Coordinates of C-alpha atoms in Angstrom, one line a residue:
Chain A
X556 CA 7.3 26.6 -6.4
X557 CA 10.2 23.9 -5.9
X558 CA 9.8 20.3 -5.8
X559 CA 12.1 17.5 -4.1
X560 CA 11.4 14.2 -5.5
X561 CA 13.2 10.9 -3.7
X562 CA 15.1 8.8 -6.6
X563 CA 14.0 5.1 -6.5
X564 CA 17.2 3.0 -7.1
X565 CA 18.8 -0.2 -6.0
X566 CA 22.2 1.4 -5.5
X567 CA 23.1 0.5 -9.2
X568 CA 20.1 2.5 -11.3
X569 CA 17.4 4.4 -11.7
X570 CA 14.1 2.4 -11.3
X571 CA 11.1 3.3 -13.4
X572 CA 9.0 4.7 -10.7
X573 CA 11.2 7.7 -10.6
X574 CA 10.3 8.7 -14.1
X575 CA 6.5 8.9 -13.6
X576 CA 7.1 11.0 -10.7
X577 CA 9.2 13.2 -12.1
X578 CA 6.5 13.6 -14.5
X579 CA 3.4 14.6 -11.8
X580 CA 6.4 17.1 -10.1
X581 CA 7.0 18.7 -13.4
X582 CA 3.6 19.9 -12.8
X583 CA 3.9 21.9 -9.7
X584 CA 7.4 23.5 -10.2
X585 CA 11.2 23.2 -11.1
X586 CA 12.1 19.6 -10.0
X587 CA 15.1 18.8 -7.4
X588 CA 16.1 15.2 -7.3
X589 CA 17.3 13.2 -4.1
X590 CA 19.1 10.2 -4.4
X591 CA 20.0 8.7 -0.9
X592 CA 22.3 5.5 -0.6
X593 CA 25.7 4.5 -0.1
X594 CA 28.4 5.2 -2.8
X595 CA 25.4 6.0 -5.0
X596 CA 26.9 8.6 -7.1
X597 CA 26.6 6.7 -10.0
X598 CA 22.7 6.6 -9.7
X599 CA 23.1 10.4 -9.1
X600 CA 24.7 10.7 -12.4
X601 CA 22.2 9.0 -14.2
X602 CA 19.2 11.0 -12.1
X603 CA 20.5 14.2 -13.5
X604 CA 19.9 12.8 -17.3
X605 CA 16.1 12.7 -16.4
X606 CA 14.7 15.2 -18.6
X607 CA 12.8 17.8 -16.5
X608 CA 15.1 17.5 -13.3
X609 CA 17.2 20.9 -12.7
X610 CA 19.5 19.7 -9.7
X611 CA 20.1 16.3 -8.2
X612 CA 21.2 16.3 -4.4
X613 CA 23.2 12.9 -3.4
X614 CA 23.6 11.9 -0.3
X615 CA 26.0 9.2 0.8
X616 CA 26.5 7.3 4.2
X617 CA 26.4 3.4 4.8
X618 CA 23.2 4.2 7.0
X619 CA 21.3 5.2 3.9
X620 CA 22.3 2.4 1.8
X621 CA 19.2 0.5 2.3
X622 CA 17.0 3.5 2.5
X623 CA 15.8 2.8 5.8
X624 CA 13.0 5.2 6.5
X625 CA 14.5 6.3 10.2
X626 CA 17.7 7.5 8.3
X627 CA 16.2 9.1 5.2
X628 CA 13.1 10.8 6.7
X629 CA 15.1 13.6 8.7
X630 CA 17.6 13.8 5.4
X631 CA 14.4 14.9 3.4
X632 CA 13.3 17.0 6.2
X633 CA 16.0 18.8 6.7
X634 CA 16.1 19.6 2.2
X635 CA 12.6 20.4 2.5
X636 CA 13.5 23.6 4.6
X637 CA 14.3 24.9 1.2
X638 CA 11.5 23.4 -1.1
X639 CA 7.8 23.6 -1.3
X640 CA 6.6 20.0 -2.1
X641 CA 8.3 16.6 -1.7
X642 CA 6.9 14.2 -4.2
X643 CA 7.7 10.4 -3.9
X644 CA 6.3 7.3 -5.9
X645 CA 3.9 5.1 -4.1
X646 CA 6.4 2.2 -4.2
X647 CA 7.0 0.5 -0.8
X648 CA 10.1 2.7 -0.6
X649 CA 8.1 5.9 -1.0
X650 CA 5.2 4.6 0.7
X651 CA 7.4 3.9 3.9
X652 CA 9.2 7.2 3.6
X653 CA 6.7 9.7 2.9
X654 CA 4.3 9.3 5.6
X655 CA 7.3 9.7 7.9
X656 CA 8.6 12.8 6.1
X657 CA 4.7 14.3 6.0
X658 CA 4.8 14.0 10.1
X659 CA 8.0 15.4 10.9
X660 CA 7.2 18.2 8.8
X661 CA 3.4 18.4 10.4
X662 CA 1.9 18.1 7.0
X663 CA -0.7 15.8 5.8
X664 CA 0.0 13.6 2.9
X665 CA -1.7 13.4 -0.2
X666 CA -1.2 9.9 -1.3
X667 CA -1.3 7.9 -4.3
X668 CA -2.4 11.1 -6.7
X669 CA -3.8 10.3 -10.2
X670 CA -3.7 13.7 -11.4
X671 CA -2.5 17.3 -10.7
X672 CA -5.5 19.6 -10.6
X673 CA -3.7 22.4 -9.4
X674 CA -0.7 23.9 -7.3
X675 CA -3.0 22.5 -3.9
X676 CA -5.5 20.3 -5.7
X677 CA -5.2 16.9 -6.8
X678 CA -7.3 13.5 -7.3
X679 CA -6.4 10.3 -5.7
X680 CA -8.3 7.0 -5.7
X681 CA -10.4 5.8 -2.3
X682 CA -12.0 2.8 -1.5
X683 CA -10.1 0.6 -3.7
X684 CA -10.3 2.9 -6.6
X685 CA -14.1 2.6 -6.6
X686 CA -14.2 6.3 -5.9
X687 CA -11.9 9.2 -6.9
X688 CA -11.6 12.1 -4.8
X689 CA -10.5 15.4 -5.9
X690 CA -8.6 17.4 -2.7
X691 CA -7.1 20.3 -1.9
X692 CA -4.1 20.4 0.6
X693 CA -4.6 23.3 3.0
X694 CA -0.7 22.6 4.3
X695 CA 1.8 24.9 3.2
X696 CA 4.2 22.2 2.4
X697 CA 3.1 19.4 0.4
X698 CA 4.0 15.4 1.0
X699 CA 2.9 13.7 -2.0
X700 CA 3.3 10.0 -3.4
X701 CA 2.2 9.3 -6.6
X702 CA 0.5 6.6 -8.3
X703 CA 3.4 5.5 -11.2
X704 CA 0.8 4.0 -13.6
X705 CA -0.9 7.4 -13.9
X706 CA 1.8 9.5 -15.3
X707 CA 4.0 9.2 -18.3
X708 CA 7.9 8.4 -17.8
X709 CA 9.8 11.4 -18.0
X710 CA 12.9 11.0 -20.6
X711 CA 15.7 9.1 -18.6
X712 CA 18.3 10.5 -21.4
X713 CA 18.8 14.0 -22.2
X714 CA 18.7 16.2 -19.1
X715 CA 21.6 18.1 -17.7
X716 CA 21.1 18.6 -14.1
X717 CA 23.9 19.7 -11.8
X718 CA 24.6 17.3 -9.2
X719 CA 25.3 18.4 -5.5
X720 CA 26.6 16.3 -2.4
X721 CA 24.7 16.9 0.6
X722 CA 26.3 16.1 4.3
X723 CA 24.7 13.7 6.3
X724 CA 25.3 12.4 9.5
X725 CA 22.2 11.9 11.4
X726 CA 21.9 8.1 11.9
X727 CA 19.4 7.7 14.6
X728 CA 20.6 4.0 15.2
X729 CA 17.1 2.4 15.9
X730 CA 17.1 0.1 13.0
X731 CA 19.1 -2.0 10.8
X732 CA 18.8 -3.5 7.8
X733 CA 19.2 -7.5 7.7
X734 CA 18.7 -9.1 4.1
X735 CA 16.6 -8.6 0.8
X736 CA 15.2 -11.9 0.0
X737 CA 14.9 -11.0 -3.6
X738 CA 12.6 -12.7 -6.3
X739 CA 15.3 -13.9 -8.9
X740 CA 13.7 -13.6 -12.5
X741 CA 14.3 -13.5 -15.9
X742 CA 11.0 -11.9 -16.7
X743 CA 10.2 -7.9 -16.9
X744 CA 9.3 -6.6 -13.7
X745 CA 5.6 -6.6 -12.8
X746 CA 5.2 -2.7 -12.5
X747 CA 7.0 -2.1 -15.9
X748 CA 5.9 -5.0 -18.1
X749 CA 4.1 -4.4 -21.2
X750 CA 2.2 -7.6 -20.9
X751 CA 1.2 -9.4 -17.7
X752 CA -0.1 -12.8 -17.2
X753 CA -1.8 -13.2 -13.9
X754 CA -3.3 -16.6 -12.0
X755 CA -5.5 -16.9 -9.4
X756 CA -6.9 -19.6 -7.0
X757 CA -8.0 -21.8 -9.6
X758 CA -4.7 -23.3 -10.4
X759 CA -4.9 -25.3 -7.4
X760 CA -1.2 -25.5 -6.5
X761 CA 2.5 -24.0 -6.6
X762 CA 3.4 -26.5 -9.3
X763 CA 0.6 -25.9 -11.6
X764 CA 0.3 -22.8 -11.2
X765 CA 4.2 -22.4 -12.4
X766 CA 4.0 -25.1 -14.8
X767 CA 1.2 -23.8 -16.8
X768 CA 2.1 -19.5 -16.5
X769 CA 5.7 -19.9 -16.7
X770 CA 5.7 -21.0 -20.3
X771 CA 3.1 -18.8 -21.3
X772 CA 4.4 -16.0 -20.0
X773 CA 7.9 -16.9 -21.5
X774 CA 6.3 -17.3 -24.9
X775 CA 4.8 -13.6 -24.5
X776 CA 7.9 -12.0 -23.1
X777 CA 5.0 -11.1 -20.1
X778 CA 5.6 -10.4 -16.3
X779 CA 3.9 -13.2 -14.1
X780 CA 1.2 -11.4 -11.3
X781 CA -1.2 -13.1 -9.1
X782 CA -4.4 -12.6 -7.1
X783 CA -4.3 -12.4 -3.5
X784 CA -5.9 -15.6 -3.2
X785 CA -3.0 -17.2 -5.1
X786 CA -0.6 -15.9 -2.8
X787 CA -2.0 -16.2 0.6
X788 CA -2.5 -20.3 -0.8
X789 CA 1.5 -20.3 -1.6
X790 CA 1.0 -20.5 -5.3
X791 CA 3.5 -17.3 -5.8
X792 CA 5.3 -14.9 -3.7
X793 CA 4.0 -11.8 -2.2
X794 CA 5.6 -9.6 -4.7
X795 CA 3.7 -11.1 -7.5
X796 CA 0.3 -9.9 -5.9
X797 CA -1.8 -7.1 -8.1
X798 CA -4.3 -5.3 -6.2
X799 CA -5.3 -3.0 -3.9
X800 CA -2.7 -3.5 -1.1
X801 CA -0.5 -5.1 -4.0
X802 CA 1.0 -3.8 -6.9
X803 CA -0.6 -1.6 -9.2
X804 CA -0.5 -2.3 -12.6
X805 CA -1.4 -0.8 -16.2
X806 CA -0.1 -2.9 -18.6
X807 CA -0.8 -3.1 -22.3
X808 CA -2.4 -6.5 -21.9
X809 CA -3.5 -8.0 -19.0
X810 CA -4.4 -11.8 -19.0
X811 CA -6.2 -12.9 -16.0
X812 CA -6.5 -16.4 -15.5
X813 CA -8.5 -18.3 -13.0
X814 CA -8.9 -14.8 -11.4
X815 CA -12.5 -14.3 -10.4
X816 CA -12.3 -10.3 -9.9
X817 CA -12.9 -9.4 -6.5
X818 CA -13.1 -5.4 -6.4
X819 CA -9.5 -5.4 -4.8
X820 CA -8.2 -7.2 -7.2
X821 CA -9.7 -5.3 -10.1
X822 CA -8.5 -2.2 -7.8
X823 CA -4.8 -3.0 -8.7
X824 CA -5.4 -3.8 -12.3
X825 CA -8.3 -1.9 -14.1
X826 CA -6.4 0.8 -15.8
X827 CA -4.4 -1.6 -18.0
X828 CA -5.3 -1.0 -21.8
X829 CA -6.6 -4.3 -22.9
X830 CA -7.7 -6.6 -20.3
X831 CA -8.1 -10.6 -21.4
X832 CA -10.0 -13.3 -18.8
X833 CA -10.1 -16.9 -19.0
X834 CA -12.4 -18.3 -16.2
X835 CA -14.5 -21.3 -16.3
X836 CA -17.4 -19.1 -14.3
X837 CA -19.0 -17.1 -17.0
X838 CA -20.5 -15.2 -14.3
X839 CA -17.1 -14.1 -12.8
X840 CA -16.8 -10.1 -12.3
X841 CA -13.9 -10.2 -14.1
X842 CA -16.0 -10.4 -17.3
X843 CA -17.4 -7.0 -16.6
X844 CA -13.6 -5.6 -16.9
X845 CA -12.4 -7.6 -19.8
X846 CA -12.4 -6.4 -23.3
X847 CA -11.9 -9.7 -24.4
X848 CA -13.3 -13.1 -22.2
X849 CA -12.9 -16.9 -23.3
X850 CA -15.0 -19.1 -20.9
X851 CA -13.6 -22.9 -20.1
X852 CA -11.4 -24.8 -18.1
X853 CA -7.9 -23.1 -17.7
X854 CA -6.2 -26.8 -17.7
X855 CA -7.1 -27.2 -21.0
X856 CA -7.0 -23.7 -22.5
X857 CA -3.8 -22.5 -21.2
X858 CA -1.4 -25.3 -22.8
X859 CA -3.3 -25.1 -25.9
X860 CA -2.8 -21.2 -25.9
X861 CA 0.8 -21.6 -25.1
X862 CA 1.3 -24.3 -27.8
X863 CA -0.4 -21.8 -30.5
X864 CA 1.1 -18.7 -30.1
Chain B
X476 CA 5.4 -6.1 27.7
X477 CA 2.6 -3.8 27.0
X478 CA 1.2 -3.6 23.3
X479 CA -0.9 -1.1 21.8
X480 CA -3.1 -2.0 18.7
X481 CA -5.1 0.7 16.5
X482 CA -8.2 -0.4 15.1
X483 CA -10.8 1.5 12.6
X484 CA -14.1 1.1 11.8
X485 CA -14.7 0.7 7.9
X486 CA -17.0 -0.3 5.2
X487 CA -17.1 -4.1 5.2
X488 CA -14.6 -5.2 2.5
X489 CA -17.4 -7.6 1.3
X490 CA -19.3 -4.6 0.0
X491 CA -19.2 -2.4 -3.1
X492 CA -18.6 0.9 -2.2
X493 CA -21.4 3.7 -4.0
X494 CA -20.6 7.2 -4.6
X495 CA -23.1 9.6 -3.3
X496 CA -25.1 11.0 -6.3
X497 CA -24.3 14.6 -4.9
X498 CA -20.6 14.0 -5.2
X499 CA -20.0 14.6 -1.8
X500 CA -18.4 11.2 -0.7
X501 CA -19.2 7.2 -0.7
X502 CA -22.8 6.5 0.8
X503 CA -22.2 4.8 4.5
X504 CA -25.8 4.9 5.2
X505 CA -27.2 1.7 5.9
X506 CA -23.9 -0.1 5.2
X507 CA -22.5 -3.0 6.8
X508 CA -19.4 -2.0 8.8
X509 CA -16.7 -4.0 10.5
X510 CA -13.1 -3.8 11.4
X511 CA -10.6 -2.9 8.9
X512 CA -8.9 -6.4 7.8
X513 CA -5.3 -5.0 8.3
X514 CA -6.1 -4.1 11.8
X515 CA -8.0 -7.5 12.6
X516 CA -4.3 -9.1 11.6
X517 CA -2.9 -6.5 14.3
X518 CA -5.0 -7.4 16.7
X519 CA -4.3 -11.2 16.1
X520 CA -0.7 -10.3 16.4
X521 CA -0.8 -8.9 19.5
X522 CA -3.0 -11.7 21.1
X523 CA -0.2 -14.3 19.6
X524 CA 2.2 -12.3 21.1
X525 CA 0.4 -12.7 24.2
X526 CA 0.2 -16.5 24.2
X527 CA 3.9 -16.6 23.6
X528 CA 4.4 -15.1 26.6
X529 CA 6.1 -11.9 24.9
X530 CA 3.1 -9.5 25.4
X531 CA 1.5 -9.1 28.7
X532 CA -1.2 -6.7 27.8
X533 CA -3.2 -5.6 25.0
X534 CA -4.8 -2.3 24.8
X535 CA -6.8 -1.4 22.0
X536 CA -7.2 2.1 20.3
X537 CA -9.9 3.2 18.0
X538 CA -10.6 6.9 17.2
X539 CA -13.6 7.4 15.5
X540 CA -17.6 8.0 16.2
X541 CA -19.9 6.1 19.0
X542 CA -20.2 3.3 16.7
X543 CA -16.6 2.3 17.0
X544 CA -17.0 1.0 20.3
X545 CA -18.3 -2.6 18.5
X546 CA -15.2 -2.4 17.0
X547 CA -13.2 -2.2 19.9
X548 CA -15.4 -4.9 21.4
X549 CA -14.4 -7.1 18.6
X550 CA -10.8 -6.4 19.5
X551 CA -11.9 -7.3 23.0
X552 CA -13.8 -10.1 22.0
X553 CA -10.4 -11.6 20.2
X554 CA -8.5 -11.4 23.0
X555 CA -7.4 -7.4 23.8
X556 CA -7.5 -6.9 27.5
X557 CA -9.3 -3.3 27.3
X558 CA -9.9 -0.5 25.2
X559 CA -10.0 3.1 24.6
X560 CA -12.0 4.7 22.6
X561 CA -11.6 8.5 21.1
X562 CA -14.8 9.6 20.1
X563 CA -15.4 12.3 17.3
X564 CA -18.0 12.4 14.5
X565 CA -15.1 13.9 12.2
X566 CA -13.7 12.2 9.6
X567 CA -10.1 12.3 11.3
X568 CA -6.9 12.3 8.6
X569 CA -4.1 9.8 9.6
X570 CA -2.0 12.8 10.7
X571 CA -4.3 13.5 13.7
X572 CA -4.8 9.7 14.7
X573 CA -1.3 9.6 14.6
X574 CA -0.8 12.6 17.0
X575 CA -3.5 11.4 19.2
X576 CA -1.9 8.0 19.3
X577 CA 1.6 9.4 20.4
X578 CA -0.2 10.8 23.2
X579 CA -1.8 7.9 24.5
X580 CA 1.6 5.9 23.6
X581 CA 2.9 8.4 26.1
X582 CA 0.8 7.7 28.4
X583 CA 0.5 4.0 28.2
X584 CA 4.3 3.3 27.7
X585 CA 4.0 0.1 25.2
X586 CA 6.9 -1.6 24.1
X587 CA 5.4 -1.7 20.6
X588 CA 2.4 -0.1 18.7
X589 CA 0.5 -2.6 15.9
X590 CA -1.2 -1.1 13.1
X591 CA -2.5 -2.2 10.0
X592 CA -0.9 -1.0 7.0
X593 CA -3.9 1.2 5.7
X594 CA -7.4 1.4 5.6
X595 CA -9.4 -0.1 3.0
X596 CA -11.6 3.3 2.9
X597 CA -9.3 6.1 2.6
X598 CA -6.5 3.7 1.2
X599 CA -3.7 6.2 2.8
X600 CA -1.0 3.7 4.2
X601 CA 0.5 6.7 6.6
X602 CA -0.4 6.0 10.1
X603 CA 1.9 3.8 11.4
X604 CA 4.9 5.8 9.6
X605 CA 3.5 9.0 11.0
X606 CA 3.1 7.7 14.4
X607 CA 6.9 6.1 14.3
X608 CA 8.0 9.9 13.5
X609 CA 6.3 11.5 16.0
X610 CA 7.4 9.2 18.8
X611 CA 11.3 9.0 16.9
X612 CA 10.7 5.2 16.9
X613 CA 11.8 2.7 14.4
X614 CA 8.9 1.4 12.2
X615 CA 8.8 -2.3 10.5
X616 CA 5.8 -1.2 7.7
X617 CA 4.1 -4.4 5.8
X618 CA 4.9 -6.9 8.1
X619 CA 4.6 -10.4 7.1
X620 CA 6.9 -11.9 10.3
X621 CA 7.6 -10.3 13.4
X622 CA 10.0 -11.9 16.1
X623 CA 10.7 -10.3 19.6
X624 CA 14.0 -10.7 21.6
X625 CA 15.8 -8.0 22.8
X626 CA 15.0 -6.1 19.7
X627 CA 12.2 -6.7 17.0
X628 CA 13.2 -8.4 14.2
X629 CA 10.4 -7.6 11.2
X630 CA 9.9 -9.2 7.4
X631 CA 8.4 -6.8 5.5
X632 CA 6.7 -7.3 2.3
X633 CA 8.6 -4.9 -0.4
X634 CA 8.2 -4.5 -4.1
X635 CA 11.6 -6.7 -5.1
X636 CA 10.8 -9.3 -2.5
X637 CA 11.3 -9.7 1.4
X638 CA 13.1 -7.4 3.2
X639 CA 14.3 -8.2 6.8
X640 CA 14.8 -5.4 9.5
X641 CA 15.8 -5.1 12.9
X642 CA 14.5 -2.5 15.1
X643 CA 15.1 -1.5 18.6
X644 CA 12.3 -1.1 21.2
X645 CA 9.7 0.6 21.4
X646 CA 8.8 0.2 17.9
X647 CA 5.9 0.8 15.6
X648 CA 4.6 -2.3 13.2
X649 CA 2.2 -2.2 10.5
X650 CA 0.9 -5.5 9.2
X651 CA 0.8 -6.9 5.6
X652 CA -1.9 -9.4 4.7
X653 CA 0.5 -12.8 5.0
X654 CA 1.5 -11.7 8.6
X655 CA -1.4 -14.1 10.3
X656 CA -5.2 -15.3 9.6
X657 CA -7.1 -13.6 12.4
X658 CA -9.4 -15.7 14.6
X659 CA -12.9 -15.6 15.1
X660 CA -14.4 -14.8 18.4
X661 CA -16.3 -17.4 20.2
X662 CA -19.5 -16.6 21.8
X663 CA -18.3 -17.0 25.1
X664 CA -15.4 -14.5 24.8
X665 CA -17.7 -12.0 22.8
X666 CA -20.2 -12.4 26.1
X667 CA -16.8 -11.7 28.0
X668 CA -15.8 -9.0 26.2
X669 CA -19.0 -7.0 27.4
X670 CA -17.4 -6.9 30.7
X671 CA -13.7 -5.6 29.5
X672 CA -13.2 -1.9 30.3
X673 CA -13.8 0.4 27.7
X674 CA -13.1 3.8 28.5
X675 CA -14.2 6.6 26.4
X676 CA -12.0 9.8 25.7
X677 CA -12.1 12.9 23.0
X678 CA -9.5 14.3 21.0
X679 CA -9.5 17.4 23.0
X680 CA -8.6 15.2 26.0
X681 CA -5.4 14.8 24.5
X682 CA -5.0 18.4 22.9
X683 CA -5.4 17.4 19.3
X684 CA -7.0 19.5 16.7
X685 CA -8.8 17.0 14.3
X686 CA -9.4 19.7 11.9
X687 CA -9.3 18.5 8.4
X688 CA -5.7 19.5 6.4
X689 CA -7.3 17.9 2.9
X690 CA -10.5 19.4 1.8
X691 CA -12.8 17.0 0.0
X692 CA -13.7 19.0 -3.3
X693 CA -16.0 16.2 -4.6
X694 CA -16.3 12.5 -5.2
X695 CA -17.0 11.0 -8.3
X696 CA -17.3 7.1 -9.5
X697 CA -14.1 6.2 -11.8
X698 CA -14.6 6.0 -15.6
X699 CA -16.3 2.8 -16.4
X700 CA -14.6 0.3 -18.8
X701 CA -16.8 -0.6 -21.6
X702 CA -18.3 -4.4 -21.9
X703 CA -16.0 -6.5 -23.7
X704 CA -16.6 -9.6 -26.3
X705 CA -16.8 -13.3 -25.7
X706 CA -14.6 -15.7 -27.9
X707 CA -15.5 -19.2 -28.7
X708 CA -12.2 -20.8 -28.7
X709 CA -8.6 -20.7 -28.0
X710 CA -8.0 -20.1 -31.9
X711 CA -10.1 -16.9 -31.7
X712 CA -8.4 -15.8 -28.7
X713 CA -4.8 -16.3 -30.7
X714 CA -6.7 -14.1 -33.3
X715 CA -7.2 -11.2 -31.1
X716 CA -3.7 -11.7 -29.8
X717 CA -2.2 -11.2 -33.2
X718 CA -4.4 -8.3 -33.7
X719 CA -3.1 -6.4 -30.7
X720 CA 0.4 -7.3 -32.1
X721 CA 1.3 -9.3 -29.1
X722 CA 1.5 -12.9 -30.8
X723 CA 3.2 -13.8 -34.2

């Protein structure tokens, strides 16, 4: 089986989500990678080094620069004439593009897979991860998105794939990029961080959220996350949100502070290796999944913890 | 302009789903069902567009069992003008839902279709994108802000922050959590909604085959985490963190 994967990148470098996607794809067959962008030859050279990738396609065009689904999906659909499966990471980029490809190919997407059980059989979470379904696809071609925390990362170096330029001139002209308001941070990225400190509504304000959590995160070299309640309340930007509909994370250590543990939040972090919970309510559901719990007032505990680390 | 909104009847977001003993699925017998929360946001956004004088008519569509009528009545009570129920007892996958919606869009000629970004039962996050592909329309997924002039300017919640795109109309938009806070339907509006038009159709009326492409072989509970320990003080916690190698 030949498999086409979507390389997640920002025009400069290959994002980590790509590496787990390669691992999932190698379980299906020979892996070819697509870099869609503008002046993305450098990214293509990096993608060619990923272990397990045998060929890299690179398509350069102004309309592909921001990887808008309207422009990228027809390109992938064309390449799928010579591939059996398309695999993308379940990032916001992958989730935006893959279903559009699936519909163009008249295929039902297999979303957010946790494992590959066979050439057409996969497991995937449903109901916010409260159930895991094993599904078999009857479509001849597969379109798949991958839960990147469920697969090991392929080696970023060591591969020797060939790079092939593909012509693309299919800008439908129906959409255009305006701007990206990026969250600037010196801290690690949430989805690839080894340690995450995450805050909930109990922080009470944006000021307290940042003045208490940021120093703790900096001491630990951790990324900062948030519950939906904290994001809705405006304490943290949207891209901090961990949960069913936010980011799915699985760090070595997840420290949940002032987060009660709604099922929608647990869905996003319960595969973390070690979960630590700090909450004043000892009945909070977060303690049911925590490996280490501390009951008490976060306004006292967090500064003391930061000081003693 | 006319706006189409798609709504799905799903398990209420407050209910903890239970997996059936025989592994055939999640037990939905005697479980509270509600409108998918992201679809509520879609309905609310359509109503706000109408209140701003941008939208002139809101048509709510649901594809599902007879009881999905209740979900459509909720949309009508919130402020949608009329409803279409495409009734089927099959579990319809996003691809087939998108095909039915595409047919309805061809008939109704809306300038915008607004849907929730994902349903909280099957968590696919696919229908809106598939619909946009079938219609050849642009898509603004995971929207946290929509502004409409001669084009739609949509701000999207993406992994790296907020991305803004411009879309020619007609377009498909899928909603994220921060787009708005849906209103509750008032009692008078709930009464009024009972007399708003609701037509019943079947997938066959649109010539769409709803047979599943993905066969569910089994459904199981995820591996449970073992209960942990409680520490009594910050010093104990620091000790544990040292044990994990993340503190010196």
